[in-house]
Coordinates of C-alpha atoms in Angstrom, one line a residue:
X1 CA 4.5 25.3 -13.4
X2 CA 2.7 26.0 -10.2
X3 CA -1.0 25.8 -9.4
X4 CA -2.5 27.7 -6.3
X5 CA -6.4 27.6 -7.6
X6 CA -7.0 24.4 -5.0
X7 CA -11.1 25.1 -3.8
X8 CA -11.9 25.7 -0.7
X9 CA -13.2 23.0 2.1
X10 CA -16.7 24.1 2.3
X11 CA -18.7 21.5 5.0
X12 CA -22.4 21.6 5.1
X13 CA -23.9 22.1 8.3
X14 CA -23.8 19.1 10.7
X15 CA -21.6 16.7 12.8
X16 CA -17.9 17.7 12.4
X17 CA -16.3 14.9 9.7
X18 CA -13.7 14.8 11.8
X19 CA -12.8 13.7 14.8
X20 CA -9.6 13.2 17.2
X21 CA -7.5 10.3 15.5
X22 CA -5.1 7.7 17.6
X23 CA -2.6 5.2 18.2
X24 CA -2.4 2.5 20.1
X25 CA 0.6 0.7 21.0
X26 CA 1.3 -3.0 21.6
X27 CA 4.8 -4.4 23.4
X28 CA 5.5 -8.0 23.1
X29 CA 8.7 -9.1 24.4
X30 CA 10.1 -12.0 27.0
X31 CA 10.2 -10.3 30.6
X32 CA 12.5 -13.0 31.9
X33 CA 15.8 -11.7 31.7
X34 CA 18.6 -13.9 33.7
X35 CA 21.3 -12.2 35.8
X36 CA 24.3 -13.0 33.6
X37 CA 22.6 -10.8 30.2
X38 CA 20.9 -12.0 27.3
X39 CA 19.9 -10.5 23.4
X40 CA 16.6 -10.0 23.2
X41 CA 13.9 -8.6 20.5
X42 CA 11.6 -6.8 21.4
X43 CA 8.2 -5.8 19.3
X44 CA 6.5 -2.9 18.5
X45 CA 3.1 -2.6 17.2
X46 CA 1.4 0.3 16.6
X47 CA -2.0 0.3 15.1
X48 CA -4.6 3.1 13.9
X49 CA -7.2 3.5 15.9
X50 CA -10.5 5.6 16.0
X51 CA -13.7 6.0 13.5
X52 CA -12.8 9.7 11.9
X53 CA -10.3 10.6 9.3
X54 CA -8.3 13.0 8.2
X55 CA -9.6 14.7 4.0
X56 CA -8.0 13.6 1.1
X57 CA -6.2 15.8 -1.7
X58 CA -6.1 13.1 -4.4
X59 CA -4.0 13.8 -7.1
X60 CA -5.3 10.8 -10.5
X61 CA -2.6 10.6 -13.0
X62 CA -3.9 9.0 -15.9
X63 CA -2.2 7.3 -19.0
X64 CA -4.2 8.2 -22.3
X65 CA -1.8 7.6 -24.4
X66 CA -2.4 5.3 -27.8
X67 CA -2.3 2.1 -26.1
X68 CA -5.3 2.7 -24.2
X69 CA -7.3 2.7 -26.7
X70 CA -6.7 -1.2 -27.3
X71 CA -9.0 -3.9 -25.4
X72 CA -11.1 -0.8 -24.4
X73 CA -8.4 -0.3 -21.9
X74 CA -9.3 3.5 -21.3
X75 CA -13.1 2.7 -21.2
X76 CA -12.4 0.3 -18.1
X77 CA -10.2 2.8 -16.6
X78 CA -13.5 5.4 -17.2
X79 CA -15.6 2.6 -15.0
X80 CA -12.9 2.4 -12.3
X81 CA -12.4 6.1 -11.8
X82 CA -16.7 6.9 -11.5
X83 CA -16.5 4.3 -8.9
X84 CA -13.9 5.6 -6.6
X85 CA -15.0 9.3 -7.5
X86 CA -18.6 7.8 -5.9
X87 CA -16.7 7.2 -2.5
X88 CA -15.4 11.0 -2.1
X89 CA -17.2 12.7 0.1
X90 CA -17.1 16.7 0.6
X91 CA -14.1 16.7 2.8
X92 CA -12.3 15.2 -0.4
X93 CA -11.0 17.0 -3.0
X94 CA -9.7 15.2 -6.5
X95 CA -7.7 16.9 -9.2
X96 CA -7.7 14.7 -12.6
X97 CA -3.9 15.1 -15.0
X98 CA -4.0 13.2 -18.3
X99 CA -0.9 12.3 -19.9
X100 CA 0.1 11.2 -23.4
X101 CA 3.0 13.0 -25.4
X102 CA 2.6 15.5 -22.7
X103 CA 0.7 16.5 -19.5
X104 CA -2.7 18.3 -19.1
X105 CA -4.1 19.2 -16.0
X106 CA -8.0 18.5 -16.7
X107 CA -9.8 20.1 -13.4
X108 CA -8.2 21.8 -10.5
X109 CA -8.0 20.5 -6.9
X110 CA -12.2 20.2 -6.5
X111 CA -13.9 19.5 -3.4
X112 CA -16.3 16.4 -4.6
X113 CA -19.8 17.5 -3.7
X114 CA -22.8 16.5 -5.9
X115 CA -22.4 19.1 -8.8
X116 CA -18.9 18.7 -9.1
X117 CA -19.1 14.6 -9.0
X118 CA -21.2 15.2 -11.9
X119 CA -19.1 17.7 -14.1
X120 CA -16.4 16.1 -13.1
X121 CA -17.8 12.4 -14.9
X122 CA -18.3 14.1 -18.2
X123 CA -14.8 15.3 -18.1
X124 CA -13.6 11.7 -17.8
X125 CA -16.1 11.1 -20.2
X126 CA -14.4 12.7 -22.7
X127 CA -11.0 11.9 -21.7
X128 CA -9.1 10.3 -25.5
X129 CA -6.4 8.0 -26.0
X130 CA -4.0 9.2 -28.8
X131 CA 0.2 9.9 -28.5
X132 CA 3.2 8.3 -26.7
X133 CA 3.7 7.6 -23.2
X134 CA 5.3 10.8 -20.8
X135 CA 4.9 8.8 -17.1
X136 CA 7.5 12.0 -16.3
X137 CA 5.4 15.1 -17.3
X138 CA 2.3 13.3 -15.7
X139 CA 3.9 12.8 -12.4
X140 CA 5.2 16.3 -12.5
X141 CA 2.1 17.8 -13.2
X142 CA 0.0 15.9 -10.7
X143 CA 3.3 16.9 -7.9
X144 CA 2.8 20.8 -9.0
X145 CA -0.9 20.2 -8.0
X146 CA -0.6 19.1 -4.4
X147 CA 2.4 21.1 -4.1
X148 CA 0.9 24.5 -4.8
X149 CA -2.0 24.4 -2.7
X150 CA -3.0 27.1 -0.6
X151 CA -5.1 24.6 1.6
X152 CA -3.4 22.0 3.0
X153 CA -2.7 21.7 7.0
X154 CA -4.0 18.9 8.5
X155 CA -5.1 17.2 4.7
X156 CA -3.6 14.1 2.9
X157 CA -2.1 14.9 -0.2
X158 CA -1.7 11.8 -2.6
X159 CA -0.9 11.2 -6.2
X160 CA -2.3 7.9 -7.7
X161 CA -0.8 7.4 -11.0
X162 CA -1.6 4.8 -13.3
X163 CA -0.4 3.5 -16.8
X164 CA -0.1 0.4 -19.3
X165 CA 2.8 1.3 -21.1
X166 CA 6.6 1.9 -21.3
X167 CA 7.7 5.4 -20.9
X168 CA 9.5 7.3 -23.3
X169 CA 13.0 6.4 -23.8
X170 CA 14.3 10.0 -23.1
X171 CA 12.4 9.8 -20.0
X172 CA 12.9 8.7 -16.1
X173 CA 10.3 9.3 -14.2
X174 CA 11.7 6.8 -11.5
X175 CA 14.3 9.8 -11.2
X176 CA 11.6 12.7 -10.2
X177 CA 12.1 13.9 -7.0
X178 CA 8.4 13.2 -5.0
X179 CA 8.0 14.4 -1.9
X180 CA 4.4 13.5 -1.4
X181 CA 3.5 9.3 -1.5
X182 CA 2.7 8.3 -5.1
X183 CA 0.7 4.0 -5.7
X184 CA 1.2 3.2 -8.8
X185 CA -0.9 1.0 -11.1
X186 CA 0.6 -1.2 -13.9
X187 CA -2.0 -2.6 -16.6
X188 CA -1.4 -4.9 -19.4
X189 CA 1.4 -6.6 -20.7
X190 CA 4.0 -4.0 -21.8
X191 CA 3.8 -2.5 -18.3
X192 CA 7.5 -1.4 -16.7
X193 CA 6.8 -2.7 -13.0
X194 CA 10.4 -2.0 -12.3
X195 CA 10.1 1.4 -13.2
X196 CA 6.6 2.0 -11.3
X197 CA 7.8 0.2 -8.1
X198 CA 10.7 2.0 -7.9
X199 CA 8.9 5.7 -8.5
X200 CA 6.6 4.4 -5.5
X201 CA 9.7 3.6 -3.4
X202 CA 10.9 7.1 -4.1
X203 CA 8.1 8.4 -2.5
X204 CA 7.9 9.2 1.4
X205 CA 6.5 7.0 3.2
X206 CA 4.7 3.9 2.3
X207 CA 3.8 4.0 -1.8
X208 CA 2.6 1.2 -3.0
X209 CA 2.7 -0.3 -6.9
X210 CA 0.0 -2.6 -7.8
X211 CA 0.2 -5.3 -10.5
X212 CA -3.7 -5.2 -12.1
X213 CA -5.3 -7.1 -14.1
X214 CA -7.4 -5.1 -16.9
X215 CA -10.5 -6.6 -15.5
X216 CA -9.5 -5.8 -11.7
X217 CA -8.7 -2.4 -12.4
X218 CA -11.7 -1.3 -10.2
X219 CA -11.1 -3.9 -7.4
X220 CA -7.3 -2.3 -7.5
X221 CA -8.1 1.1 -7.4
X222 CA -11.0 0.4 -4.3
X223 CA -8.6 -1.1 -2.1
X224 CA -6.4 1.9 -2.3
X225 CA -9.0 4.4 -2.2
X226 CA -10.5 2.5 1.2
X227 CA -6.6 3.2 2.8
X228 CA -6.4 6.9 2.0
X229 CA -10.2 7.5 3.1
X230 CA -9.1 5.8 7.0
X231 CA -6.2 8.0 7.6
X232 CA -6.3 8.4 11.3
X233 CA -2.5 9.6 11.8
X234 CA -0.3 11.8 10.0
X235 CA 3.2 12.2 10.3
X236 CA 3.6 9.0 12.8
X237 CA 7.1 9.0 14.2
X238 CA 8.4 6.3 16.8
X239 CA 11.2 6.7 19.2
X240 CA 13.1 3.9 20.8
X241 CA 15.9 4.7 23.6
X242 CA 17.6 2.2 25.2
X243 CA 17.4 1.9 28.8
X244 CA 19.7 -0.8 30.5
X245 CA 20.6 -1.8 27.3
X246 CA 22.4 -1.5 24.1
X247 CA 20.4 -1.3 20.8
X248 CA 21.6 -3.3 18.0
X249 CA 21.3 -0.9 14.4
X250 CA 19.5 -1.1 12.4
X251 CA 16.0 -1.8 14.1
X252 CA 13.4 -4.0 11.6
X253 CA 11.0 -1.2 10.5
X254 CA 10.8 -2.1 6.8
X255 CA 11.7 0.7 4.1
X256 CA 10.8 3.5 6.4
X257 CA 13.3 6.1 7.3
X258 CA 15.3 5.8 10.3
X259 CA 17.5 8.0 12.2
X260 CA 21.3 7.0 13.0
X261 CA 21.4 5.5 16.1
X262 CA 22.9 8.5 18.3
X263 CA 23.2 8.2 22.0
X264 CA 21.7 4.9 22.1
X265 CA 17.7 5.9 20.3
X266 CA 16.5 5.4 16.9
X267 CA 13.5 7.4 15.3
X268 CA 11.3 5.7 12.7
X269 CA 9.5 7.6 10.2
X270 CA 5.9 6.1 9.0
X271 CA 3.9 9.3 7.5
X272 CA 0.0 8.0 7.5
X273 CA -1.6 5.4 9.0
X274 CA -4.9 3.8 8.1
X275 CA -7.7 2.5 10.4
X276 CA -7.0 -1.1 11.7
X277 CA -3.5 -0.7 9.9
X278 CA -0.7 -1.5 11.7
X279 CA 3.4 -0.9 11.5
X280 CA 5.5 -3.4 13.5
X281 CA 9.4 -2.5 15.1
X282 CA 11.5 -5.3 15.8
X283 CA 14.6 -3.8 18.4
X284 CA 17.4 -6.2 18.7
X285 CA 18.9 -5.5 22.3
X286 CA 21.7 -6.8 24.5
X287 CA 20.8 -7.1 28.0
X288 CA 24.2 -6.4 29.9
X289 CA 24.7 -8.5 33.3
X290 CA 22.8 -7.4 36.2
X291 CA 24.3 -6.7 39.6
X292 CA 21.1 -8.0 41.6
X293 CA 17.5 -9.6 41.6
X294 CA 14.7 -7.2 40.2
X295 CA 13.2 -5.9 37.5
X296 CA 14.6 -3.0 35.1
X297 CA 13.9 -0.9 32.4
X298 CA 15.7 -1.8 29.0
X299 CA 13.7 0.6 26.6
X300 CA 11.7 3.6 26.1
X301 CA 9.1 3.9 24.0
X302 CA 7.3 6.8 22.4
X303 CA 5.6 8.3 19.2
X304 CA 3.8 11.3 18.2
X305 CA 1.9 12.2 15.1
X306 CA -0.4 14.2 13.8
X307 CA -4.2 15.1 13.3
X308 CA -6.4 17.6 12.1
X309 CA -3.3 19.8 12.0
X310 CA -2.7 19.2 16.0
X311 CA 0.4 17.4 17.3
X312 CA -0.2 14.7 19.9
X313 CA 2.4 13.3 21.6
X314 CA 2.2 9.6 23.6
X315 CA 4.2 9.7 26.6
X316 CA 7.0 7.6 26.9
X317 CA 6.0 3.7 27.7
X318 CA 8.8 1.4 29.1
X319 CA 9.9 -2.1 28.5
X320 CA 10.8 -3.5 32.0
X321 CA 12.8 -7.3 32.7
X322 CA 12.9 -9.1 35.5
X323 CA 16.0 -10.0 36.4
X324 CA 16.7 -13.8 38.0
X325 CA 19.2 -16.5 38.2
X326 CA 17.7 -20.4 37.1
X327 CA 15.6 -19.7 34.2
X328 CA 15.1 -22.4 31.7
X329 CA 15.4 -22.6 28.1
X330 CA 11.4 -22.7 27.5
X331 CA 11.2 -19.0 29.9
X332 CA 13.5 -17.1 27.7
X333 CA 11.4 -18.2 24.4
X334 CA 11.0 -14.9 22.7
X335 CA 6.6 -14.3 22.6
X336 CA 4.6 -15.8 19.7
X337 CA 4.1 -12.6 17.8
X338 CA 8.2 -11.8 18.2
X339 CA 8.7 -15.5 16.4
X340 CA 5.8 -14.6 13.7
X341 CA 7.6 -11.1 13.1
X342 CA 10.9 -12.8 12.9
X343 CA 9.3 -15.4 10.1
X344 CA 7.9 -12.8 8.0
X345 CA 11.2 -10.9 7.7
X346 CA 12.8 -14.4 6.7
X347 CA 10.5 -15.1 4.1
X348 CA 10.5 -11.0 3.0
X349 CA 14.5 -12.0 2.6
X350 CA 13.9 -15.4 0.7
X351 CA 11.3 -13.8 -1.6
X352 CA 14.4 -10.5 -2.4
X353 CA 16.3 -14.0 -3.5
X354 CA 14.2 -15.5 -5.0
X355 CA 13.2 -12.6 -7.5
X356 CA 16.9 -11.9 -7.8
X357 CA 17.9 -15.5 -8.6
X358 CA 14.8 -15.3 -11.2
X359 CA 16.2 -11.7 -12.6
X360 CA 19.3 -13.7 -13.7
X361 CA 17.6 -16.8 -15.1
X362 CA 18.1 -19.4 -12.3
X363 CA 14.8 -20.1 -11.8
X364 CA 15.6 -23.5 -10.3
X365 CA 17.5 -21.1 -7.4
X366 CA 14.4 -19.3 -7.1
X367 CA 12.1 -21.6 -6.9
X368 CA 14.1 -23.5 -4.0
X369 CA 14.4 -20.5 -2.1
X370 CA 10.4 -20.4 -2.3
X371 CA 10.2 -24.1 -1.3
X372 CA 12.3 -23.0 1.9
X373 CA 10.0 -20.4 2.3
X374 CA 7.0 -22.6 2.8
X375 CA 8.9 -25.3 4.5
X376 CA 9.5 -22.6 7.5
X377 CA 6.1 -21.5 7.5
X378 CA 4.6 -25.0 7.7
X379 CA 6.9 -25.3 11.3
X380 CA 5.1 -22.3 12.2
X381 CA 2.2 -22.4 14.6
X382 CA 0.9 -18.9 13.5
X383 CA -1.8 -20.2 11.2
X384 CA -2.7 -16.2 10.2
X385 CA 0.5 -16.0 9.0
X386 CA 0.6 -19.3 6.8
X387 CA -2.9 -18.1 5.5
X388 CA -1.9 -15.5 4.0
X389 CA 2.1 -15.4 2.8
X390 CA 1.5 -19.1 2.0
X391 CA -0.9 -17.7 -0.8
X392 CA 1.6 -15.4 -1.8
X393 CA 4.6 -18.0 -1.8
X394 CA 2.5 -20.6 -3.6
X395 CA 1.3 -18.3 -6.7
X396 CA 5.0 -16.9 -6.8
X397 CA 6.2 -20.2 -7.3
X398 CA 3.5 -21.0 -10.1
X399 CA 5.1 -17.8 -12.1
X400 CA 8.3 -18.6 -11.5
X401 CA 8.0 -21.9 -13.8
X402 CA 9.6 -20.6 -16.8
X403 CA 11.3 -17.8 -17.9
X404 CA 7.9 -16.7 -20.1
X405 CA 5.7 -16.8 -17.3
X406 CA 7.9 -15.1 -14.8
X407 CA 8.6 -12.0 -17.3
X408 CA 5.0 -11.6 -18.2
X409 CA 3.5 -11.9 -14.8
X410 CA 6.3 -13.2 -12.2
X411 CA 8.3 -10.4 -12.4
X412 CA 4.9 -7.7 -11.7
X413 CA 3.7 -10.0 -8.6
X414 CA 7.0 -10.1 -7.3
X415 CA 7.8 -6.0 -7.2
X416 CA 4.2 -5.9 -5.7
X417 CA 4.6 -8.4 -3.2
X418 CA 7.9 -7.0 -2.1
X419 CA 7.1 -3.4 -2.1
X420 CA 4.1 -4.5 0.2
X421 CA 5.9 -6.4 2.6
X422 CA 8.7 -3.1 3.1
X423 CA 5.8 -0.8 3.8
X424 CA 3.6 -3.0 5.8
X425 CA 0.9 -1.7 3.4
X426 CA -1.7 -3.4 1.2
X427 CA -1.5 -3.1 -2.8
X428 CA -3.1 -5.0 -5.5
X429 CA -1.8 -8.2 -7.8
X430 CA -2.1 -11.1 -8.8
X431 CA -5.4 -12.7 -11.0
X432 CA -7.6 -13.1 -7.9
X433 CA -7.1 -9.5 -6.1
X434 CA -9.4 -11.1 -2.8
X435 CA -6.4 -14.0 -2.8
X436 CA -3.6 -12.2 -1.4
X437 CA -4.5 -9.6 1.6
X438 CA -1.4 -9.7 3.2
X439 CA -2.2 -6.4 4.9
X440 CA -5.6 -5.6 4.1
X441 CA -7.6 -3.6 6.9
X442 CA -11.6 -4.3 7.2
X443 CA -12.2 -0.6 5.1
X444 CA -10.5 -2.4 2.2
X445 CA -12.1 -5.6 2.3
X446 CA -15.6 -3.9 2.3
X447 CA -14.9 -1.5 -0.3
X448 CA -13.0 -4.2 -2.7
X449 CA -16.6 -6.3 -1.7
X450 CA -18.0 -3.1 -3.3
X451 CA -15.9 -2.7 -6.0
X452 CA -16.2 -7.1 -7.0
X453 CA -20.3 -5.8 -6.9
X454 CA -19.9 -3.3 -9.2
X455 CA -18.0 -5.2 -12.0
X456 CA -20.6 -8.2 -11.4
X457 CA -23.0 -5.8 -12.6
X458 CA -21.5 -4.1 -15.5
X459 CA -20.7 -7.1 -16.7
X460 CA -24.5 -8.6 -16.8
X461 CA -25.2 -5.0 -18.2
X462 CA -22.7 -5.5 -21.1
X463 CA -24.4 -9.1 -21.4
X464 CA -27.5 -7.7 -21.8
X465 CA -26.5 -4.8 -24.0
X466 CA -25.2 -8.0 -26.0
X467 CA -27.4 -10.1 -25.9
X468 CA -29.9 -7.3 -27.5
X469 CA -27.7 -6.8 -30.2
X470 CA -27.4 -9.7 -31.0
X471 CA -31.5 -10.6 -31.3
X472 CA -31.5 -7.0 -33.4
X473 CA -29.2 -8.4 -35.6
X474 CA -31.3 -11.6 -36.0
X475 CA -34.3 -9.5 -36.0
X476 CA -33.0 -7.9 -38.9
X477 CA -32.0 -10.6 -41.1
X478 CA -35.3 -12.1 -40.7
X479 CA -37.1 -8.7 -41.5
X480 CA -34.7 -8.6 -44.7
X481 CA -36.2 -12.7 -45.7
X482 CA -37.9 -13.3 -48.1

């Protein structure tokens, strides 16, 4: 099944929405290099820069199948969806598929203005939990919506799919082929994390799965939605060539795709990049002997990407040495920010070992390889970097106690946390969503400040719609007295 019937951008009159995205680009390596050759890293950073953004194609995959309808699951997923729907503007376009026993497709591809906000809340509305769990139909419904659209140069086509439940035992949706980025969402106790992480892994470039909380569902869904409205690049690709010196494969770029190394250059593949977001490169290199004195070029550095439908292309920027005899051991430190990258890939590699050592019951493994984990950060004098992965060690440790607590909420944290650390990207977990913002960028933290508002108020609402209830029910019985 194919769908075609995608509407039509159509801008009111006023300041373009969009405006030139860019990239900036950060090199942080030693440039004391002695005579007789050296390894080195070197770091990349690239980060999104610029105030416009590129529109959204937003694809919601929903679960309504009978377990929703338990601990007014599908009610809090109603709340969550009107509150992101409230941050689409006109250059946005959302297309709602519901999935049960099967997949429906519930509204086309429709730019959000005011009248289609509105129709498009009573259609959620109405939305009914009843049959069995098809995560595969959904996601191949909400695929064929981005994939046939007849409007789509220069746009950001995303599928956010969400569920509560096991799928169907004749099904795999961790098999379907995706070739646009899918974050998942995983609610509730009988949630398959290791099925939703790894149908976000099979996604291009940088899905996310997010561990939620039933009450957090809004926060979770707000931090995502702030990402994919701050897309500034599309289609970022970084080149490194190696200039006076020999690359050592593979370079540290997370889960992203790279090329082979051919020739001595590597290209990285990061798709989209957020305002304030940033991707980091770590090149190992071998500096061979020099002949004399100087300085020299040992790589080459450039990236290109895409906005608005326009390719821009950064021109090359080098990575230049000097070269001297006599240096000591404290001048051929590697940079700060080359020893924090380093740290963050160790602990990455510890938490992989941990959560395997915790898949196969030796939780006493796992919990050392934590401990070691916060020992090396402690050495550290990075203190952004304890803040934050020291939260996400600590709380990791706490649900890797005992065998109960890891399989009801260990093992969900742990396929978030990991997932995030690959792509560099921020996704949802844990009890306290506002606790661990490994990579949160300033749109998220507002619009999760937004979203924390939001439930504080439906939840005095519900008080009060309580709280009336109640005082009719007493009301009553003392109208009934004698």
């Amino acid at each position: 099944m194919s769908f075609n019937d995608d509407e039509e951008i159509v801008i009111p009159k006023g300041p373009k929405p969009i405006v030139p995205g860019r990239i900036q680009l950060d090199i942080r390596n030693n440039t004391n290099a002695p005579i007789a050759g050296i390894n080195q890293k070197v770091l990349l950073q690239l980060t999104g820069k610029g105030e416009g953004r590129a529109g959204l194609d937003l694809v919601a995959v929903l679960d309504v199948s009978g377990s929703m309808g338990e601990d007014d699951k599908i009610g809090k997923m109603k709340l969550a969806l009107q509150f992101m729907m409230k941050k689409l503007t006109p250059l946005d376009r959302l297309s709602i598929v519901k999935y049960s026993t099967k997949a429906t497709r519930v509204c086309k591809l429709t730019q959000m203005t005011e009248k289609s906000q509105t129709e498009l809340a009573n259609l959620i509305e109405g939305l009914k939990a009843t049959g069995s769990t098809n995560i595969t139909d959904g996601l191949t419904m909400g695929l064929n919506v981005l994939n046939g659209r007849t409007i789509r140069d220069g746009r950001v086509g995303v599928i956010m799919l969400m569920t509560d439940g096991q799928e169907n035992k004749s099904s795999d949706a961790s098999k379907v082929k995706c070739n646009v980025t899918v974050h998942t969402f995983g609610f509730g106790d009988g949630q398959d994390s290791k099925r939703l992480t790894d149908i976000a892994k099979n996604s291009p470039n940088g899905g996310t799965y997010s561990e939620v909380r039933l009450e957090n569902l809004n926060l979770a869904f707000s931090q995502c939605l702030a990402g994919l409205l701050s897309v500034v690049a599309q289609e970022l690709t970084v080149t490194v060539e190696q200039e006076g010196s020999k690359i050592k494969p593979p370079v540290s770029a997370g889960s992203y795709k790279q090329s082979n190394p051919t020739a001595g250059s590597v290209t990285i593949t990061f798709g989209d990049l957020y305002i304030q977001e940033v991707r980091t490169v770590l090149v190992d290199i071998d500096i061979p002997r020099a002949d004399m004195e100087g300085a020299t070029d040992v790589l080459a550095v450039s990236f290109s990407y895409k906005f608005g439908g326009e390719l821009e292309e950064a021109p090359p920027s080098f990575v230049s040495v000097n070269r001297l005899e006599g240096f000591t051991d404290e001048e051929l430190l590697a940079p700060p920010e080359v020893r924090a990258e380093e740290v963050r890939l160790l602990i990455a590699e510890l938490i992989k070992e941990a959560t395997d050592n915790a898949e196969k019951n030796d939780l006493a493994s796992a919990q050392q390889n934590l401990s070691e984990g916060l020992e090396t950060l402690e050495k550290q004098d990075v203190e952004q970097l304890k803040a934050t992965l020291s939260n996400e060690l600590n709380e990791l440790k706490r649900l890797m106690e005992t065998k109960k607590t890891y399989d009801k909420e260990g093992r969900p944290f742990a396929n978030s946390l990991l997932i995030s650390l690959a792509t560099q990207r921020q996704a949802a977990r844990g009890e306290d969503i506002s606790q661990f913002q490994l990579f949160s960028t300033p749109a998220m933290q507002q619009l999760l400040k937004e979203a924390q508002e939001s439930n504080d108020k439906d939840k005095l609402k519900r008080y009060v719609d309580d709280l009336i209830k109640a005082l009719e029910a007493v009301e009553q019985v003392i109208n009934q007295a004698p």
